[in-house]
Amino acid sequence: MISALVDFFSLAQGWLFESVVNPFIYYAGLAEFTEEAFEGTEWFLIGVCEIVLLYVILRPLEALIPVHPITDPRARRLDFLYTVIHRLGAFTVAVFFLLDPLIDQVTSLLHLEGIKPFNLESLWPGVTDLPLVSFLLYLIVLDFFDYWYHRAEHNIEWWWGLHSLHHSQQNMNLWSDNRNHLLDDLIRDIYMAVIALGIGVQPGQYVLLVAASRALQSLQHANVRIHFGVIGERLLVSPRYHRLHHAIGLGHEGNGRGTLGGHNFAVLFPVWDIVFRTAYFGKTFEMTGIRDQLPAPEGMGRDYGDGFWSQQWLGLKRMVAFGRGQQSETPS
Ligand SMILES: [Zn+2]
Ligand SMILES: [Zn+2]
């Protein structure tokens, strides 16, 4: 079954590449990037599969066991647009395949100097021969770095200016994982790709690691009443656990902005929240958003925009204003 799917995928990739992508890059005079374009076709197709799977599996669940009714269908459609842009976009591709040759160069330079770069294989010889073990190990190591990236987004003022766009969705749903500022997306994709290359992940495996991580993150944002039980909640980030991170005034207002200083930053594995004392295993399914979005006196009615470009523009403005320490001022 799995091998039939893999065969079908390769066939589709080959067809799309031969009939659309390859003629285009020749026409555009980009023949030297043929290999990268072939990999890019794979990312694109994986993105398509992800979107179809999410729609088929998570949409019915959202209809069956929702946390709240969707009061703003337009905001949900916009999140879908973010998903299409990010998952079918060239971001990760460009980053990984531009960086890959660069790191290759650095590696060969170090090799010439007799310095061996760090990777898991040199730390634990033979580990990368066991595909499942190395897959899980890489997933856990990458998740550790993702946890600290996420904490920085909340604790560095200008960065919160960008990341708050992700938190401004008050109708959190299966597409909300991708509601991010493009600049933040770019920084994160570069950061994760550098680490992946730095620990010796092969490009073919990186595609699968990213796909697995994204699928779990989409589930976490879905508008569904799902938790994984006492033990499961501590092993894998569930929709309830991540919803607590998005809860108004509870989970994300770190750095003196909230009562608990922010919690549940883990991206896939709550173990990082447990180890670094930021875990909160509440049992409620909270409404999501940011306190300053609320009307006075509770909030200040801050506008995060209701269209793609207005959200991106306001994100940049917040980045500059928050970076100057002007977070509590009424936005103009
Ligand atoms: Zn989130
Ligand atoms: Zn966050």
mmCIF file of C-alpha atoms and ligand atoms in Angstrom:
data_model
loop_
_atom_site.group_PDB
_atom_site.id
_atom_site.type_symbol
_atom_site.label_atom_id
_atom_site.label_comp_id
_atom_site.label_asym_id
_atom_site.label_seq_id
_atom_site.Cartn_x
_atom_site.Cartn_y
_atom_site.Cartn_z
ATOM 1 C CA MET A 1 0.000 0.000 0.000
ATOM 2 C CA ILE A 2 2.695 2.484 1.071
ATOM 3 C CA SER A 3 4.979 1.509 -1.803
ATOM 4 C CA ALA A 4 2.050 1.932 -4.241
ATOM 5 C CA LEU A 5 1.500 5.437 -2.844
ATOM 6 C CA VAL A 6 5.196 6.251 -3.117
ATOM 7 C CA ASP A 7 5.188 4.981 -6.729
ATOM 8 C CA PHE A 8 2.149 7.082 -7.537
ATOM 9 C CA PHE A 9 3.778 10.117 -5.926
ATOM 10 C CA SER A 10 6.986 9.659 -7.955
ATOM 11 C CA LEU A 11 4.907 9.254 -11.096
ATOM 12 C CA ALA A 12 2.991 12.456 -10.395
ATOM 13 C CA GLN A 13 6.213 14.289 -9.571
ATOM 14 C CA GLY A 14 7.816 13.076 -12.801
ATOM 15 C CA TRP A 15 4.802 14.035 -14.867
ATOM 16 C CA LEU A 16 4.433 17.508 -13.359
ATOM 17 C CA PHE A 17 8.139 18.134 -13.726
ATOM 18 C CA GLU A 18 8.395 16.932 -17.342
ATOM 19 C CA SER A 19 5.256 18.555 -18.638
ATOM 20 C CA VAL A 20 5.170 21.861 -16.745
ATOM 21 C CA VAL A 21 8.222 22.729 -14.660
ATOM 22 C CA ASN A 22 11.034 21.648 -16.952
ATOM 23 C CA PRO A 23 9.713 23.346 -20.116
ATOM 24 C CA PHE A 24 9.199 26.485 -18.050
ATOM 25 C CA ILE A 25 12.722 26.637 -16.622
ATOM 26 C CA TYR A 26 14.206 26.049 -20.087
ATOM 27 C CA TYR A 27 12.002 28.780 -21.491
ATOM 28 C CA ALA A 28 13.085 31.096 -18.665
ATOM 29 C CA GLY A 29 16.762 30.289 -19.241
ATOM 30 C CA LEU A 30 17.172 28.645 -15.831
ATOM 31 C CA ALA A 31 18.361 25.239 -17.025
ATOM 32 C CA GLU A 32 21.196 25.192 -14.488
ATOM 33 C CA PHE A 33 18.588 24.895 -11.700
ATOM 34 C CA THR A 34 17.015 21.700 -13.053
ATOM 35 C CA GLU A 35 17.903 19.649 -9.976
ATOM 36 C CA GLU A 36 16.553 22.253 -7.555
ATOM 37 C CA ALA A 37 13.381 22.574 -9.623
ATOM 38 C CA PHE A 38 12.834 18.812 -9.410
ATOM 39 C CA GLU A 39 13.123 18.970 -5.604
ATOM 40 C CA GLY A 40 10.858 22.011 -5.613
ATOM 41 C CA THR A 41 8.233 19.988 -7.492
ATOM 42 C CA GLU A 42 8.356 17.449 -4.661
ATOM 43 C CA TRP A 43 7.747 20.157 -2.026
ATOM 44 C CA PHE A 44 4.863 21.504 -4.069
ATOM 45 C CA LEU A 45 3.202 18.089 -4.386
ATOM 46 C CA ILE A 46 3.679 17.339 -0.691
ATOM 47 C CA GLY A 47 1.984 20.670 0.046
ATOM 48 C CA VAL A 48 -0.954 19.712 -2.184
ATOM 49 C CA CYS A 49 -1.270 16.310 -0.449
ATOM 50 C CA GLU A 50 -1.162 17.981 2.969
ATOM 51 C CA ILE A 51 -3.916 20.453 2.114
ATOM 52 C CA VAL A 52 -6.159 17.703 0.699
ATOM 53 C CA LEU A 53 -5.569 15.448 3.730
ATOM 54 C CA LEU A 54 -6.238 18.273 6.186
ATOM 55 C CA TYR A 55 -9.473 19.103 4.427
ATOM 56 C CA VAL A 56 -10.636 15.489 4.304
ATOM 57 C CA ILE A 57 -9.722 14.589 7.900
ATOM 58 C CA LEU A 58 -9.875 17.739 9.998
ATOM 59 C CA ARG A 59 -12.805 19.614 8.441
ATOM 60 C CA PRO A 60 -15.332 16.855 9.290
ATOM 61 C CA LEU A 61 -13.901 16.723 12.839
ATOM 62 C CA GLU A 62 -14.321 20.481 13.178
ATOM 63 C CA ALA A 63 -17.948 20.103 12.163
ATOM 64 C CA LEU A 64 -18.471 17.185 14.549
ATOM 65 C CA ILE A 65 -16.745 18.331 17.755
ATOM 66 C CA PRO A 66 -16.090 22.087 17.514
ATOM 67 C CA VAL A 67 -14.864 24.161 20.469
ATOM 68 C CA HIS A 68 -16.771 27.224 19.249
ATOM 69 C CA PRO A 69 -18.909 28.249 16.267
ATOM 70 C CA ILE A 70 -17.032 30.099 13.516
ATOM 71 C CA THR A 71 -18.194 33.703 13.813
ATOM 72 C CA ASP A 72 -15.859 35.117 11.186
ATOM 73 C CA PRO A 73 -15.757 32.860 8.088
ATOM 74 C CA ARG A 74 -13.735 35.500 6.222
ATOM 75 C CA ALA A 75 -10.895 35.221 8.747
ATOM 76 C CA ARG A 76 -10.905 31.463 8.245
ATOM 77 C CA ARG A 77 -10.744 31.826 4.451
ATOM 78 C CA LEU A 78 -7.792 34.146 4.933
ATOM 79 C CA ASP A 79 -6.026 31.483 7.021
ATOM 80 C CA PHE A 80 -6.602 29.083 4.135
ATOM 81 C CA LEU A 81 -4.889 31.574 1.825
ATOM 82 C CA TYR A 82 -1.923 31.701 4.244
ATOM 83 C CA THR A 83 -1.762 27.897 4.111
ATOM 84 C CA VAL A 84 -1.715 27.860 0.311
ATOM 85 C CA ILE A 85 0.966 30.548 0.182
ATOM 86 C CA HIS A 86 3.201 28.897 2.739
ATOM 87 C CA ARG A 87 2.792 25.211 1.935
ATOM 88 C CA LEU A 88 2.828 25.539 -1.829
ATOM 89 C CA GLY A 89 5.226 28.463 -1.770
ATOM 90 C CA ALA A 90 8.870 28.377 -2.591
ATOM 91 C CA PHE A 91 10.016 29.526 0.852
ATOM 92 C CA THR A 92 11.392 26.385 2.355
ATOM 93 C CA VAL A 93 12.641 25.191 -1.004
ATOM 94 C CA ALA A 94 14.564 28.340 -1.717
ATOM 95 C CA VAL A 95 16.049 28.415 1.742
ATOM 96 C CA PHE A 96 17.081 24.792 1.868
ATOM 97 C CA PHE A 97 18.433 24.549 -1.628
ATOM 98 C CA LEU A 98 20.196 27.893 -1.570
ATOM 99 C CA LEU A 99 21.705 27.126 1.794
ATOM 100 C CA ASP A 100 22.648 23.570 0.971
ATOM 101 C CA PRO A 101 25.338 24.510 -1.578
ATOM 102 C CA LEU A 102 26.574 27.214 0.775
ATOM 103 C CA ILE A 103 26.962 24.786 3.680
ATOM 104 C CA ASP A 104 28.612 22.313 1.282
ATOM 105 C CA GLN A 105 31.194 24.931 0.507
ATOM 106 C CA VAL A 106 31.776 25.721 4.161
ATOM 107 C CA THR A 107 32.029 21.995 4.952
ATOM 108 C CA SER A 108 34.606 21.346 2.251
ATOM 109 C CA LEU A 109 36.550 24.389 3.410
ATOM 110 C CA LEU A 110 36.580 23.044 6.976
ATOM 111 C CA HIS A 111 37.561 19.665 5.593
ATOM 112 C CA LEU A 112 40.535 21.239 3.876
ATOM 113 C CA GLU A 113 41.542 22.736 7.204
ATOM 114 C CA GLY A 114 41.115 19.339 8.853
ATOM 115 C CA ILE A 115 38.117 20.412 11.005
ATOM 116 C CA LYS A 116 35.172 17.987 11.132
ATOM 117 C CA PRO A 117 31.746 19.666 11.332
ATOM 118 C CA PHE A 118 29.304 18.488 13.973
ATOM 119 C CA ASN A 119 26.529 16.058 13.078
ATOM 120 C CA LEU A 120 24.582 13.329 14.830
ATOM 121 C CA GLU A 121 26.325 10.630 12.821
ATOM 122 C CA SER A 122 29.737 11.636 14.215
ATOM 123 C CA LEU A 123 28.269 11.844 17.723
ATOM 124 C CA TRP A 124 26.595 8.436 17.539
ATOM 125 C CA PRO A 125 28.087 6.395 14.684
ATOM 126 C CA GLY A 126 25.583 4.161 12.911
ATOM 127 C CA VAL A 127 22.480 5.999 14.188
ATOM 128 C CA THR A 128 21.580 7.319 10.773
ATOM 129 C CA ASP A 129 21.542 3.740 9.391
ATOM 130 C CA LEU A 130 18.286 3.113 11.300
ATOM 131 C CA PRO A 131 15.789 5.237 9.361
ATOM 132 C CA LEU A 132 13.038 5.378 11.995
ATOM 133 C CA VAL A 133 15.409 6.040 14.903
ATOM 134 C CA SER A 134 17.261 8.778 13.073
ATOM 135 C CA PHE A 135 13.942 10.275 11.892
ATOM 136 C CA LEU A 136 12.657 10.506 15.484
ATOM 137 C CA LEU A 137 15.982 11.740 16.794
ATOM 138 C CA TYR A 138 16.149 14.500 14.199
ATOM 139 C CA LEU A 139 12.505 15.409 14.895
ATOM 140 C CA ILE A 140 13.255 15.768 18.611
ATOM 141 C CA VAL A 141 16.461 17.765 18.125
ATOM 142 C CA LEU A 142 14.816 20.113 15.608
ATOM 143 C CA ASP A 143 11.852 20.533 17.972
ATOM 144 C CA PHE A 144 14.191 21.633 20.763
ATOM 145 C CA PHE A 145 15.442 24.486 18.563
ATOM 146 C CA ASP A 146 11.884 25.269 17.476
ATOM 147 C CA TYR A 147 10.862 25.616 21.144
ATOM 148 C CA TRP A 148 13.521 28.269 21.736
ATOM 149 C CA TYR A 149 12.626 30.041 18.504
ATOM 150 C CA HIS A 150 9.023 30.225 19.716
ATOM 151 C CA ARG A 151 10.044 31.530 23.138
ATOM 152 C CA ALA A 152 12.115 34.235 21.487
ATOM 153 C CA GLU A 153 9.084 35.250 19.387
ATOM 154 C CA HIS A 154 7.251 35.903 22.648
ATOM 155 C CA ASN A 155 10.020 37.441 24.686
ATOM 156 C CA ILE A 156 11.766 39.783 22.290
ATOM 157 C CA GLU A 157 9.586 42.843 21.800
ATOM 158 C CA TRP A 158 9.995 43.436 18.060
ATOM 159 C CA TRP A 159 9.583 39.730 17.392
ATOM 160 C CA TRP A 160 6.317 39.616 19.337
ATOM 161 C CA GLY A 161 5.203 42.435 17.014
ATOM 162 C CA LEU A 162 5.439 39.934 14.162
ATOM 163 C CA HIS A 163 4.340 36.748 15.975
ATOM 164 C CA SER A 164 1.257 38.434 17.466
ATOM 165 C CA LEU A 165 -0.275 38.177 13.984
ATOM 166 C CA HIS A 166 -0.378 34.398 14.528
ATOM 167 C CA HIS A 167 -2.140 34.910 17.862
ATOM 168 C CA SER A 168 -4.672 37.456 16.629
ATOM 169 C CA GLN A 169 -6.999 34.776 15.182
ATOM 170 C CA GLN A 170 -10.053 34.674 17.453
ATOM 171 C CA ASN A 171 -11.617 31.858 15.407
ATOM 172 C CA MET A 172 -8.632 29.491 15.560
ATOM 173 C CA ASN A 173 -9.043 26.669 13.041
ATOM 174 C CA LEU A 174 -7.193 23.985 11.087
ATOM 175 C CA TRP A 175 -5.619 26.539 8.732
ATOM 176 C CA SER A 176 -4.383 28.912 11.470
ATOM 177 C CA ASP A 177 -0.923 27.346 11.826
ATOM 178 C CA ASN A 178 0.111 29.218 8.693
ATOM 179 C CA ARG A 179 -1.231 32.610 9.700
ATOM 180 C CA ASN A 180 2.171 34.191 10.208
ATOM 181 C CA HIS A 181 4.070 37.245 9.134
ATOM 182 C CA LEU A 182 6.028 36.461 5.956
ATOM 183 C CA LEU A 183 9.174 37.926 7.487
ATOM 184 C CA ASP A 184 8.783 35.653 10.510
ATOM 185 C CA ASP A 185 8.207 32.669 8.177
ATOM 186 C CA LEU A 186 11.380 33.487 6.315
ATOM 187 C CA ILE A 187 13.489 33.851 9.480
ATOM 188 C CA ARG A 188 12.131 30.573 10.852
ATOM 189 C CA ASP A 189 12.639 28.649 7.606
ATOM 190 C CA ILE A 190 16.247 29.823 7.400
ATOM 191 C CA TYR A 191 16.863 29.055 11.092
ATOM 192 C CA MET A 192 15.402 25.536 10.861
ATOM 193 C CA ALA A 193 17.181 24.736 7.595
ATOM 194 C CA VAL A 194 20.555 25.873 8.984
ATOM 195 C CA ILE A 195 20.084 23.660 12.041
ATOM 196 C CA ALA A 196 18.896 20.714 9.933
ATOM 197 C CA LEU A 197 21.944 20.977 7.714
ATOM 198 C CA GLY A 198 24.152 21.548 10.736
ATOM 199 C CA ILE A 199 23.116 18.259 12.365
ATOM 200 C CA GLY A 200 23.481 16.283 9.154
ATOM 201 C CA VAL A 201 19.862 15.903 7.918
ATOM 202 C CA GLN A 202 19.762 14.832 4.261
ATOM 203 C CA PRO A 203 17.509 16.928 1.986
ATOM 204 C CA GLY A 204 15.304 13.914 1.171
ATOM 205 C CA GLN A 205 14.710 13.316 4.871
ATOM 206 C CA TYR A 206 14.201 17.003 5.633
ATOM 207 C CA VAL A 207 11.143 17.049 3.353
ATOM 208 C CA LEU A 208 9.554 14.264 5.426
ATOM 209 C CA LEU A 209 10.498 15.848 8.757
ATOM 210 C CA VAL A 210 8.905 19.134 7.744
ATOM 211 C CA ALA A 211 5.779 17.385 6.398
ATOM 212 C CA ALA A 212 5.297 15.404 9.642
ATOM 213 C CA SER A 213 5.828 18.494 11.788
ATOM 214 C CA ARG A 214 3.405 20.598 9.743
ATOM 215 C CA ALA A 215 0.659 17.944 9.828
ATOM 216 C CA LEU A 216 0.834 17.807 13.640
ATOM 217 C CA GLN A 217 0.848 21.602 13.892
ATOM 218 C CA SER A 218 -2.277 21.891 11.742
ATOM 219 C CA LEU A 219 -4.053 19.420 14.015
ATOM 220 C CA GLN A 220 -3.038 21.473 17.088
ATOM 221 C CA HIS A 221 -4.752 24.581 15.721
ATOM 222 C CA ALA A 222 -7.972 22.849 14.640
ATOM 223 C CA ASN A 223 -11.237 23.910 16.228
ATOM 224 C CA VAL A 224 -11.787 20.480 17.805
ATOM 225 C CA ARG A 225 -12.341 19.218 21.338
ATOM 226 C CA ILE A 226 -9.438 16.797 21.336
ATOM 227 C CA HIS A 227 -6.904 15.994 24.047
ATOM 228 C CA PHE A 228 -4.577 13.004 24.343
ATOM 229 C CA GLY A 229 -5.236 11.907 27.937
ATOM 230 C CA VAL A 230 -3.038 12.291 31.009
ATOM 231 C CA ILE A 231 0.055 10.635 29.531
ATOM 232 C CA GLY A 232 -0.490 11.542 25.878
ATOM 233 C CA GLU A 233 -0.768 15.249 26.744
ATOM 234 C CA ARG A 234 2.786 15.054 28.077
ATOM 235 C CA LEU A 235 4.131 13.247 25.031
ATOM 236 C CA LEU A 236 2.697 15.189 22.112
ATOM 237 C CA VAL A 237 1.224 18.685 21.788
ATOM 238 C CA SER A 238 -2.564 18.290 21.477
ATOM 239 C CA PRO A 239 -5.216 20.723 20.207
ATOM 240 C CA ARG A 240 -6.194 21.472 23.842
ATOM 241 C CA TYR A 241 -2.590 22.070 24.918
ATOM 242 C CA HIS A 242 -1.803 24.456 22.061
ATOM 243 C CA ARG A 243 -5.165 26.197 22.471
ATOM 244 C CA LEU A 244 -4.054 27.077 26.016
ATOM 245 C CA HIS A 245 -1.025 28.771 24.447
ATOM 246 C CA HIS A 246 -3.413 30.841 22.292
ATOM 247 C CA ALA A 247 -5.873 31.570 25.131
ATOM 248 C CA ILE A 248 -6.603 35.263 25.711
ATOM 249 C CA GLY A 249 -4.513 36.589 28.584
ATOM 250 C CA LEU A 250 -3.297 33.134 29.535
ATOM 251 C CA GLY A 251 -0.868 31.387 27.327
ATOM 252 C CA HIS A 252 1.100 33.805 25.251
ATOM 253 C CA GLU A 253 1.447 37.093 27.012
ATOM 254 C CA GLY A 254 4.941 36.525 28.298
ATOM 255 C CA ASN A 255 7.489 39.131 29.289
ATOM 256 C CA GLY A 256 5.250 40.779 31.851
ATOM 257 C CA ARG A 257 2.242 40.938 29.556
ATOM 258 C CA GLY A 258 0.216 38.161 31.184
ATOM 259 C CA THR A 259 -0.595 36.570 34.472
ATOM 260 C CA LEU A 260 1.473 33.452 33.949
ATOM 261 C CA GLY A 261 4.226 34.933 31.800
ATOM 262 C CA GLY A 262 3.375 32.692 28.887
ATOM 263 C CA HIS A 263 3.327 28.908 28.599
ATOM 264 C CA ASN A 264 3.006 25.930 26.252
ATOM 265 C CA PHE A 265 5.601 27.090 23.744
ATOM 266 C CA ALA A 266 6.503 23.543 22.665
ATOM 267 C CA VAL A 267 5.912 22.932 18.979
ATOM 268 C CA LEU A 268 5.629 19.114 18.941
ATOM 269 C CA PHE A 269 6.861 17.674 22.239
ATOM 270 C CA PRO A 270 5.718 19.154 25.603
ATOM 271 C CA VAL A 271 8.876 17.767 27.204
ATOM 272 C CA TRP A 272 10.621 21.113 26.512
ATOM 273 C CA ASP A 273 7.887 23.005 28.383
ATOM 274 C CA ILE A 274 8.199 20.524 31.258
ATOM 275 C CA VAL A 275 11.999 20.755 31.436
ATOM 276 C CA PHE A 276 12.079 24.556 31.145
ATOM 277 C CA ARG A 277 9.046 25.062 33.421
ATOM 278 C CA THR A 278 6.646 26.588 30.935
ATOM 279 C CA ALA A 279 4.079 23.762 30.765
ATOM 280 C CA TYR A 280 0.431 24.263 31.749
ATOM 281 C CA PHE A 281 -1.821 21.224 31.524
ATOM 282 C CA GLY A 282 -5.172 22.960 31.956
ATOM 283 C CA LYS A 283 -8.298 20.976 31.141
ATOM 284 C CA THR A 284 -10.381 23.691 29.512
ATOM 285 C CA PHE A 285 -10.834 24.522 25.825
ATOM 286 C CA GLU A 286 -10.227 28.272 25.784
ATOM 287 C CA MET A 287 -11.230 31.004 23.354
ATOM 288 C CA THR A 288 -8.240 32.424 21.500
ATOM 289 C CA GLY A 289 -6.857 35.872 20.758
ATOM 290 C CA ILE A 290 -4.796 38.665 22.350
ATOM 291 C CA ARG A 291 -5.975 40.773 25.257
ATOM 292 C CA ASP A 292 -5.240 44.093 23.549
ATOM 293 C CA GLN A 293 -7.632 43.174 20.716
ATOM 294 C CA LEU A 294 -10.535 43.382 23.146
ATOM 295 C CA PRO A 295 -12.438 46.663 23.516
ATOM 296 C CA ALA A 296 -11.653 48.908 26.500
ATOM 297 C CA PRO A 297 -11.488 48.624 29.443
ATOM 298 C CA GLU A 298 -10.193 45.045 29.131
ATOM 299 C CA GLY A 299 -8.118 45.728 26.046
ATOM 300 C CA MET A 300 -7.355 48.665 23.797
ATOM 301 C CA GLY A 301 -9.110 47.554 20.628
ATOM 302 C CA ARG A 302 -5.883 47.073 18.712
ATOM 303 C CA ASP A 303 -6.499 46.344 15.042
ATOM 304 C CA TYR A 304 -4.530 43.430 13.552
ATOM 305 C CA GLY A 305 -6.068 43.869 10.092
ATOM 306 C CA ASP A 306 -8.676 41.812 8.300
ATOM 307 C CA GLY A 307 -6.986 41.301 4.917
ATOM 308 C CA PHE A 308 -3.693 39.701 3.934
ATOM 309 C CA TRP A 309 -1.829 42.915 3.096
ATOM 310 C CA SER A 310 -3.243 44.925 5.987
ATOM 311 C CA GLN A 311 -2.155 42.167 8.395
ATOM 312 C CA GLN A 312 1.328 42.091 6.903
ATOM 313 C CA TRP A 313 1.655 45.875 6.972
ATOM 314 C CA LEU A 314 0.364 46.231 10.527
ATOM 315 C CA GLY A 315 2.784 43.457 11.558
ATOM 316 C CA LEU A 316 5.728 45.469 10.252
ATOM 317 C CA LYS A 317 4.451 48.576 12.024
ATOM 318 C CA ARG A 318 4.134 46.679 15.314
ATOM 319 C CA MET A 319 7.620 45.253 14.846
ATOM 320 C CA VAL A 320 9.053 48.773 14.655
ATOM 321 C CA ALA A 321 6.851 50.227 17.404
ATOM 322 C CA PHE A 322 7.308 47.340 19.876
ATOM 323 C CA GLY A 323 11.041 47.350 19.161
ATOM 324 C CA ARG A 324 11.043 50.959 20.368
ATOM 325 C CA GLY A 325 9.156 49.968 23.489
ATOM 326 C CA GLN A 326 5.877 51.536 22.381
ATOM 327 C CA GLN A 327 3.758 48.469 22.998
ATOM 328 C CA SER A 328 1.168 49.928 25.313
ATOM 329 C CA GLU A 329 0.465 53.037 23.261
ATOM 330 C CA THR A 330 -2.802 53.207 21.388
ATOM 331 C CA PRO A 331 -2.045 52.333 17.759
ATOM 332 C CA SER A 332 -2.710 55.020 15.193
HETATM 333 ZN ZN ZN B 1 -0.174 28.480 17.224
HETATM 334 ZN ZN ZN B 2 3.097 31.725 20.163
#
